[in-house]
Coordinates of N, CA and C in Angstrom, one line a residue:
M1 N 9.1 37.3 -28.3 CA 9.3 35.9 -28.0 C 8.4 35.1 -29.0
V2 N 9.0 34.0 -29.5 CA 8.3 33.2 -30.5 C 7.6 32.1 -29.7
T3 N 6.3 31.9 -29.9 CA 5.6 30.8 -29.2 C 5.6 29.6 -30.1
S4 N 6.0 28.4 -29.5 CA 6.0 27.2 -30.3 C 4.7 26.8 -30.7
P5 N 4.5 26.0 -31.9 CA 3.3 25.5 -32.3 C 2.6 24.6 -31.3
M6 N 3.5 23.8 -30.5 CA 3.0 22.9 -29.5 C 2.3 23.7 -28.4
A7 N 2.9 24.8 -28.0 CA 2.3 25.6 -26.9 C 1.0 26.2 -27.4
Q8 N 1.0 26.6 -28.7 CA -0.2 27.2 -29.2 C -1.4 26.2 -29.3
R9 N -1.0 25.0 -29.6 CA -2.1 23.9 -29.7 C -2.5 23.4 -28.3
G10 N -1.5 23.4 -27.4 CA -1.7 22.7 -26.1 C -2.5 23.4 -25.1
R11 N -2.5 24.7 -25.1 CA -3.2 25.4 -24.0 C -4.2 26.4 -24.6
P12 N -5.5 26.4 -24.2 CA -6.4 27.3 -24.7 C -6.0 28.8 -24.3
R13 N -6.4 29.7 -25.2 CA -6.0 31.1 -24.9 C -6.7 31.6 -23.6
S14 N -7.8 31.0 -23.3 CA -8.6 31.5 -22.1 C -8.2 30.7 -20.9
F15 N -7.1 30.0 -20.9 CA -6.7 29.1 -19.8 C -6.6 29.8 -18.5
D16 N -7.3 29.3 -17.5 CA -7.4 29.9 -16.2 C -6.7 28.8 -15.3
R17 N -5.5 29.1 -14.9 CA -4.7 28.0 -14.2 C -5.3 27.7 -12.8
T18 N -5.8 28.7 -12.1 CA -6.4 28.4 -10.8 C -7.7 27.6 -10.9
A19 N -8.5 27.9 -11.9 CA -9.8 27.2 -12.1 C -9.5 25.8 -12.5
A20 N -8.5 25.6 -13.4 CA -8.1 24.2 -13.8 C -7.6 23.4 -12.7
L21 N -6.8 24.1 -11.8 CA -6.3 23.4 -10.7 C -7.4 23.0 -9.7
R22 N -8.4 23.8 -9.5 CA -9.5 23.5 -8.7 C -10.2 22.2 -9.2
Q23 N -10.4 22.2 -10.5 CA -11.1 21.0 -11.1 C -10.3 19.7 -10.9
A24 N -8.9 19.9 -11.0 CA -8.1 18.7 -10.7 C -8.2 18.3 -9.3
M25 N -8.3 19.3 -8.4 CA -8.4 19.0 -7.0 C -9.7 18.2 -6.7
E26 N -10.8 18.5 -7.4 CA -12.0 17.8 -7.2 C -11.9 16.4 -7.7
V27 N -11.2 16.2 -8.8 CA -11.0 14.8 -9.3 C -10.2 14.0 -8.3
F28 N -9.1 14.5 -7.9 CA -8.2 13.8 -6.9 C -9.0 13.5 -5.6
W29 N -9.8 14.5 -5.2 CA -10.5 14.4 -3.9 C -11.5 13.2 -4.0
Q30 N -12.2 13.1 -5.2 CA -13.2 12.1 -5.4 C -12.6 10.7 -5.6
K31 N -11.5 10.7 -6.4 CA -10.9 9.4 -6.8 C -9.6 8.9 -6.2
G32 N -8.9 9.9 -5.5 CA -7.6 9.6 -5.0 C -6.6 9.7 -6.1
Y33 N -5.3 9.6 -5.7 CA -4.2 9.8 -6.7 C -4.2 8.7 -7.7
D34 N -4.2 7.5 -7.2 CA -4.0 6.3 -8.2 C -5.2 6.2 -9.1
N35 N -6.4 6.4 -8.7 CA -7.5 6.2 -9.5 C -7.9 7.3 -10.4
A36 N -7.3 8.5 -10.2 CA -7.5 9.6 -11.1 C -6.7 9.5 -12.4
S37 N -7.3 9.2 -13.5 CA -6.5 9.0 -14.7 C -6.2 10.3 -15.4
M38 N -5.3 10.3 -16.3 CA -5.0 11.5 -17.1 C -6.2 11.9 -17.9
A39 N -7.0 10.9 -18.3 CA -8.2 11.2 -19.1 C -9.2 11.9 -18.2
D40 N -9.4 11.5 -16.9 CA -10.3 12.1 -16.0 C -9.8 13.6 -15.7
L41 N -8.5 13.8 -15.6 CA -8.0 15.1 -15.2 C -8.1 16.0 -16.4
T42 N -7.7 15.6 -17.6 CA -7.8 16.5 -18.7 C -9.2 16.9 -19.1
A43 N -10.2 15.9 -18.9 CA -11.6 16.2 -19.2 C -12.1 17.2 -18.2
A44 N -11.8 17.1 -16.9 CA -12.3 18.0 -15.9 C -11.7 19.4 -16.0
M45 N -10.4 19.4 -16.4 CA -9.7 20.7 -16.5 C -9.9 21.4 -17.8
G46 N -10.4 20.7 -18.8 CA -10.6 21.3 -20.1 C -9.3 21.5 -20.9
L47 N -8.3 20.6 -20.6 CA -7.0 20.7 -21.2 C -6.7 19.4 -21.9
N48 N -5.8 19.5 -22.9 CA -5.2 18.3 -23.4 C -3.9 17.9 -22.7
P49 N -3.4 16.7 -22.9 CA -2.2 16.3 -22.1 C -1.0 17.2 -22.3
P50 N -0.7 17.7 -23.5 CA 0.4 18.6 -23.6 C 0.3 19.9 -22.8
S51 N -0.9 20.4 -22.8 CA -1.2 21.6 -22.0 C -1.1 21.3 -20.5
L52 N -1.6 20.2 -20.0 CA -1.5 19.9 -18.6 C 0.0 19.7 -18.2
Y53 N 0.8 19.0 -19.0 CA 2.2 18.9 -18.7 C 2.9 20.2 -18.7
A54 N 2.6 21.0 -19.7 CA 3.2 22.3 -19.8 C 3.0 23.2 -18.6
A55 N 1.8 23.1 -18.1 CA 1.4 23.9 -16.9 C 1.8 23.4 -15.6
F56 N 1.8 22.1 -15.4 CA 2.0 21.5 -14.1 C 3.2 20.5 -14.0
G57 N 3.8 20.2 -15.2 CA 4.9 19.3 -15.2 C 4.7 17.8 -15.2
S58 N 3.8 17.4 -14.4 CA 3.5 15.9 -14.2 C 2.3 15.7 -13.4
K59 N 1.8 14.5 -13.4 CA 0.7 14.2 -12.5 C 1.0 14.4 -11.1
E60 N 2.2 14.1 -10.7 CA 2.7 14.3 -9.3 C 2.7 15.8 -9.0
G61 N 3.2 16.6 -9.9 CA 3.3 18.0 -9.7 C 1.9 18.6 -9.6
L62 N 1.0 18.1 -10.4 CA -0.4 18.6 -10.4 C -1.1 18.2 -9.0
F63 N -0.8 17.0 -8.6 CA -1.4 16.6 -7.3 C -0.9 17.4 -6.1
R64 N 0.4 17.6 -6.1 CA 1.0 18.4 -5.0 C 0.3 19.8 -5.0
E65 N 0.2 20.4 -6.1 CA -0.5 21.8 -6.2 C -1.9 21.7 -5.8
A66 N -2.6 20.6 -6.1 CA -4.0 20.4 -5.8 C -4.1 20.2 -4.3
V67 N -3.2 19.5 -3.6 CA -3.2 19.4 -2.2 C -3.0 20.7 -1.5
T68 N -2.1 21.5 -2.0 CA -1.8 22.8 -1.4 C -3.1 23.7 -1.5
L69 N -3.7 23.6 -2.7 CA -5.0 24.4 -2.9 C -6.0 23.9 -1.9
Y70 N -6.1 22.6 -1.7 CA -7.1 22.0 -0.8 C -6.9 22.6 0.6
A71 N -5.6 22.5 1.1 CA -5.3 23.0 2.4 C -5.6 24.4 2.6
E72 N -5.5 25.2 1.5 CA -5.7 26.7 1.6 C -7.1 27.1 1.5
T73 N -8.0 26.1 1.0 CA -9.4 26.5 0.8 C -10.3 25.5 1.6
E74 N -10.5 24.3 1.1 CA -11.4 23.4 1.8 C -11.0 23.0 3.2
G75 N -9.7 22.9 3.4 CA -9.2 22.5 4.7 C -8.9 23.6 5.6
Q76 N -9.1 24.8 5.1 CA -8.7 26.0 5.9 C -9.6 26.1 7.2
G77 N -9.0 26.5 8.3 CA -9.8 26.8 9.5 C -9.7 25.6 10.5
I78 N -9.3 24.5 10.0 CA -9.2 23.3 11.0 C -7.9 23.4 11.8
W79 N -6.8 23.6 11.2 CA -5.5 23.5 12.0 C -5.1 24.9 12.4
E80 N -5.6 26.0 11.8 CA -5.1 27.3 12.1 C -5.5 27.7 13.5
G81 N -6.6 27.1 14.0 CA -7.1 27.5 15.3 C -6.4 26.8 16.5
I82 N -5.5 25.9 16.2 CA -4.9 25.1 17.3 C -4.0 26.0 18.2
A83 N -3.1 26.6 17.6 CA -2.1 27.4 18.4 C -2.8 28.5 19.2
G84 N -3.8 29.1 18.6 CA -4.4 30.3 19.3 C -5.5 30.0 20.2
A85 N -5.9 28.7 20.4 CA -6.9 28.4 21.3 C -6.5 28.7 22.7
P86 N -7.4 29.2 23.6 CA -7.1 29.6 24.9 C -6.6 28.5 25.8
T87 N -7.0 27.2 25.6 CA -6.6 26.1 26.3 C -6.3 24.9 25.4
A88 N -5.6 23.9 25.8 CA -5.4 22.7 25.0 C -6.7 22.0 24.8
R89 N -7.5 22.0 25.8 CA -8.8 21.3 25.6 C -9.6 22.0 24.5
A90 N -9.6 23.3 24.6 CA -10.3 24.1 23.5 C -9.7 23.8 22.2
A91 N -8.4 23.6 22.1 CA -7.8 23.4 20.8 C -8.2 22.0 20.3
M92 N -8.3 21.0 21.1 CA -8.8 19.7 20.6 C -10.3 19.7 20.2
A93 N -11.0 20.5 21.0 CA -12.5 20.6 20.6 C -12.6 21.3 19.3
H94 N -11.8 22.4 19.1 CA -11.9 23.1 17.8 C -11.5 22.2 16.7
L95 N -10.4 21.4 16.9 CA -10.0 20.5 15.8 C -11.1 19.6 15.3
L96 N -11.8 19.0 16.3 CA -12.8 18.0 15.9 C -14.1 18.7 15.4
E97 N -14.5 19.7 16.1 CA -15.7 20.4 15.6 C -15.6 21.1 14.3
A98 N -14.4 21.7 14.0 CA -14.1 22.3 12.7 C -14.0 21.2 11.7
T99 N -13.5 20.1 12.0 CA -13.4 18.9 11.1 C -14.8 18.5 10.7
A100 N -15.7 18.3 11.7 CA -17.1 17.9 11.4 C -17.8 18.9 10.4
L101 N -17.5 20.2 10.6 CA -18.2 21.2 9.8 C -17.6 21.1 8.4
A102 N -16.2 21.1 8.3 CA -15.6 21.1 7.0 C -15.9 19.9 6.2
Y103 N -15.9 18.7 6.8 CA -16.1 17.5 6.0 C -17.6 17.3 5.6
T104 N -18.5 18.1 6.0 CA -19.9 18.0 5.6 C -20.4 19.3 5.0
S105 N -19.5 20.1 4.5 CA -19.9 21.4 4.0 C -20.3 21.4 2.5
G106 N -20.0 20.4 1.8 CA -20.4 20.3 0.4 C -21.7 19.6 0.2
A107 N -22.0 19.4 -1.1 CA -23.2 18.7 -1.5 C -23.3 17.3 -0.9
E108 N -22.1 16.7 -0.8 CA -22.1 15.3 -0.2 C -20.8 15.3 0.6
P109 N -20.8 14.6 1.8 CA -19.6 14.5 2.6 C -18.5 13.7 1.9
R110 N -17.3 14.2 1.9 CA -16.2 13.6 1.1 C -14.9 13.4 1.9
G111 N -14.9 13.8 3.2 CA -13.7 13.6 4.0 C -12.6 14.4 3.5
C112 N -11.4 14.0 3.9 CA -10.2 14.8 3.7 C -9.3 14.3 2.6
L113 N -8.9 15.1 1.7 CA -8.0 14.7 0.6 C -6.7 14.2 1.1
I114 N -6.2 14.9 2.2 CA -4.9 14.5 2.7 C -4.9 13.2 3.4
V115 N -6.0 12.8 3.9 CA -6.2 11.5 4.6 C -6.5 10.4 3.5
L116 N -7.3 10.7 2.6 CA -7.8 9.7 1.7 C -7.2 9.7 0.3
G117 N -6.3 10.7 0.0 CA -5.7 10.8 -1.3 C -4.9 9.7 -1.8
A118 N -4.1 9.1 -0.9 CA -3.2 8.0 -1.3 C -2.9 7.1 -0.1
P119 N -3.9 6.4 0.4 CA -3.6 5.7 1.7 C -2.9 4.3 1.5
Q120 N -2.9 3.8 0.2 CA -2.4 2.5 0.0 C -0.8 2.5 0.2
P121 N -0.3 1.4 0.9 CA 1.2 1.3 1.0 C 1.9 1.2 -0.3
E122 N 1.2 0.6 -1.3 CA 1.8 0.4 -2.6 C 1.3 1.4 -3.6
C123 N 1.2 2.7 -3.2 CA 0.8 3.7 -4.1 C 1.6 3.8 -5.3
A124 N 1.0 4.2 -6.4 CA 1.8 4.3 -7.7 C 2.9 5.3 -7.6
S125 N 2.8 6.3 -6.7 CA 3.9 7.2 -6.5 C 4.3 7.2 -5.0
P126 N 5.4 6.6 -4.7 CA 5.8 6.6 -3.3 C 6.1 8.0 -2.8
A127 N 6.5 8.9 -3.7 CA 6.8 10.3 -3.3 C 5.5 11.0 -2.8
I128 N 4.4 10.7 -3.5 CA 3.1 11.3 -3.1 C 2.6 10.7 -1.8
R129 N 2.8 9.4 -1.7 CA 2.4 8.7 -0.5 C 3.1 9.3 0.7
D130 N 4.4 9.4 0.6 CA 5.3 9.9 1.7 C 5.0 11.4 2.0
D131 N 4.6 12.2 0.9 CA 4.3 13.6 1.2 C 3.0 13.7 2.0
L132 N 2.0 12.9 1.7 CA 0.8 13.0 2.4 C 1.0 12.4 3.9
K133 N 1.8 11.4 4.0 CA 2.1 10.9 5.3 C 2.8 12.0 6.2
K134 N 3.7 12.7 5.6 CA 4.4 13.8 6.3 C 3.4 14.9 6.7
R135 N 2.4 15.2 5.8 CA 1.4 16.2 6.2 C 0.6 15.7 7.4
R136 N 0.2 14.5 7.4 CA -0.6 13.9 8.5 C 0.2 13.9 9.8
L137 N 1.5 13.5 9.7 CA 2.4 13.6 10.9 C 2.6 15.0 11.4
D138 N 2.7 15.9 10.5 CA 2.8 17.3 10.9 C 1.6 17.8 11.7
G139 N 0.4 17.2 11.4 CA -0.8 17.5 12.2 C -0.6 17.0 13.6
V140 N -0.1 15.8 13.7 CA 0.1 15.2 15.1 C 1.1 16.1 15.8
R141 N 2.1 16.5 15.2 CA 3.2 17.4 15.8 C 2.6 18.7 16.3
I142 N 1.7 19.3 15.5 CA 1.0 20.5 15.9 C 0.2 20.3 17.2
L143 N -0.5 19.2 17.3 CA -1.3 18.9 18.5 C -0.4 18.6 19.7
E144 N 0.7 17.9 19.5 CA 1.6 17.6 20.6 C 2.3 18.8 21.1
E145 N 2.7 19.8 20.2 CA 3.3 21.0 20.6 C 2.3 21.8 21.5
R146 N 1.0 21.8 21.1 CA 0.0 22.6 21.8 C -0.2 22.0 23.2
L147 N -0.1 20.7 23.3 CA -0.3 20.0 24.6 C 0.9 20.2 25.5
E148 N 2.1 20.2 24.9 CA 3.3 20.5 25.7 C 3.3 21.9 26.2
R149 N 2.7 22.8 25.5 CA 2.6 24.2 26.0 C 1.6 24.2 27.1
A150 N 0.6 23.4 27.1 CA -0.3 23.3 28.2 C 0.3 22.8 29.4
V151 N 1.3 21.9 29.3 CA 2.0 21.4 30.5 C 2.8 22.5 31.1
T152 N 3.5 23.3 30.2 CA 4.3 24.4 30.7 C 3.5 25.5 31.4
E153 N 2.2 25.7 30.9 CA 1.4 26.7 31.4 C 0.6 26.2 32.6
G154 N 0.7 24.9 33.0 CA 0.0 24.4 34.1 C -1.4 23.8 33.9
E155 N -1.8 23.9 32.7 CA -3.2 23.3 32.4 C -3.1 21.8 32.5
L156 N -2.1 21.2 32.1 CA -1.9 19.7 32.2 C -0.8 19.4 33.1
P157 N -0.9 18.3 33.8 CA 0.2 17.9 34.8 C 1.4 17.5 34.0
N158 N 2.5 17.5 34.7 CA 3.8 17.2 34.1 C 3.9 15.8 33.6
H159 N 3.2 14.9 34.2 CA 3.2 13.5 33.7 C 2.3 13.2 32.5
A160 N 1.6 14.2 32.1 CA 0.7 14.0 30.9 C 1.4 13.5 29.7
D161 N 0.9 12.4 29.1 CA 1.5 11.8 27.9 C 1.0 12.6 26.7
C162 N 1.7 13.7 26.4 CA 1.3 14.5 25.3 C 1.3 13.8 23.9
A163 N 2.2 12.9 23.7 CA 2.3 12.2 22.4 C 1.1 11.3 22.3
A164 N 0.7 10.6 23.4 CA -0.5 9.7 23.3 C -1.8 10.5 23.1
I165 N -1.9 11.6 23.8 CA -3.1 12.4 23.6 C -3.2 13.0 22.2
A166 N -2.1 13.5 21.7 CA -2.1 14.0 20.3 C -2.4 12.9 19.3
N167 N -1.9 11.7 19.5 CA -2.2 10.7 18.6 C -3.6 10.2 18.7
F168 N -4.2 10.3 19.9 CA -5.6 9.9 20.1 C -6.5 10.8 19.3
Y169 N -6.3 12.2 19.4 CA -7.2 13.1 18.8 C -6.9 13.1 17.2
A170 N -5.7 12.9 16.8 CA -5.4 12.8 15.4 C -6.1 11.6 14.8
T171 N -6.1 10.5 15.5 CA -6.7 9.3 15.0 C -8.2 9.5 14.9
V172 N -8.8 10.1 15.9 CA -10.3 10.4 15.8 C -10.5 11.2 14.6
Q173 N -9.7 12.3 14.4 CA -10.0 13.2 13.3 C -9.8 12.4 11.9
H174 N -8.8 11.6 11.8 CA -8.7 10.8 10.6 C -9.8 9.9 10.4
G175 N -10.3 9.3 11.5 CA -11.5 8.4 11.3 C -12.7 9.1 10.9
M176 N -12.9 10.4 11.3 CA -14.0 11.2 10.9 C -14.0 11.4 9.4
S177 N -12.8 11.4 8.8 CA -12.7 11.6 7.4 C -13.3 10.4 6.7
I178 N -13.0 9.2 7.2 CA -13.5 8.0 6.6 C -15.0 7.9 6.8
R179 N -15.5 8.2 7.9 CA -16.9 8.2 8.2 C -17.6 9.2 7.3
A180 N -17.0 10.4 7.1 CA -17.6 11.4 6.2 C -17.7 10.8 4.8
R181 N -16.7 10.2 4.3 CA -16.7 9.6 2.9 C -17.8 8.5 2.8
D182 N -18.0 7.8 3.9 CA -19.1 6.8 3.9 C -20.5 7.4 4.1
G183 N -20.6 8.8 4.2 CA -21.9 9.4 4.2 C -22.4 9.9 5.5
A184 N -21.5 9.8 6.6 CA -22.0 10.3 7.9 C -22.4 11.7 7.8
S185 N -23.5 12.0 8.6 CA -24.0 13.4 8.6 C -23.2 14.3 9.5
R186 N -23.4 15.6 9.4 CA -22.8 16.5 10.3 C -23.1 16.2 11.8
E187 N -24.4 15.9 12.0 CA -24.8 15.6 13.4 C -24.0 14.4 13.9
T188 N -23.8 13.4 13.1 CA -23.0 12.2 13.5 C -21.6 12.5 13.8
L189 N -21.0 13.3 13.0 CA -19.6 13.7 13.2 C -19.4 14.6 14.4
L190 N -20.4 15.5 14.7 CA -20.3 16.3 15.9 C -20.5 15.4 17.1
A191 N -21.3 14.4 17.0 CA -21.5 13.5 18.2 C -20.1 12.7 18.4
V192 N -19.4 12.3 17.3 CA -18.1 11.7 17.5 C -17.2 12.7 18.2
A193 N -17.2 13.9 17.8 CA -16.3 14.9 18.4 C -16.7 15.1 19.9
G194 N -18.0 15.1 20.2 CA -18.4 15.2 21.6 C -17.9 14.0 22.4
G195 N -18.0 12.8 21.8 CA -17.6 11.6 22.5 C -16.1 11.6 22.8
A196 N -15.3 12.1 21.8 CA -13.8 12.2 22.0 C -13.5 13.2 23.1
M197 N -14.2 14.3 23.1 CA -13.9 15.3 24.2 C -14.3 14.8 25.6
A198 N -15.3 13.9 25.6 CA -15.7 13.4 26.9 C -14.5 12.6 27.5
A199 N -13.6 12.1 26.7 CA -12.5 11.4 27.2 C -11.3 12.3 27.6
W200 N -11.5 13.6 27.5 CA -10.4 14.5 27.8 C -9.9 14.4 29.2
D201 N -10.9 14.5 30.1 CA -10.5 14.5 31.6 C -9.7 13.2 32.0
R202 N -10.1 12.1 31.4 CA -9.3 10.9 31.7 C -7.9 10.9 31.1
L203 N -7.9 11.4 29.8 CA -6.6 11.4 29.1 C -5.6 12.4 29.7
A204 N -6.2 13.6 30.2 CA -5.3 14.7 30.6 C -5.1 14.8 32.1
T205 N -5.3 13.7 32.8 CA -5.0 13.7 34.3 C -3.9 12.7 34.6

């Protein structure tokens, strides 16, 4: 197979796709989709523009892969424990406590890429905005399904408003992301989690 001169010039021979993607994830996490320029991305990834486009197709394609990597690494452990929690209450507690730990695990609290990556209604890429919105709504759905199971199992009464409870805990979790970005400590976020769980008995009766 003959390699084109452009491909030879565009991508370093030592190109590590996963490492480059992680660097892009860090840029997007820090700056968001709109504010992350191609210059920022290529500098962090050690690639020039032709190489970046050859490997990831577009800035949108790169961002989508970066979000997937984020969910599989930095965001791992938050949502996976919901379905397997022994009770719905334990599931909500896990969500918030795991969030507090994850959002303060780095050198500085940075919150959640999925919450903060493209929050503006007039995002430069409506497709990216809608993709992140879908991911957030999927989280609400996961909570609601766990709560509905709790109704079936008798943990919650039949009249429990599962949608309202799910939206309450999802809203708290999203707010924790903003507080983490503003520099809230782990202790502060765990206190927020405790306060939200104190409301469980009132919400679930």
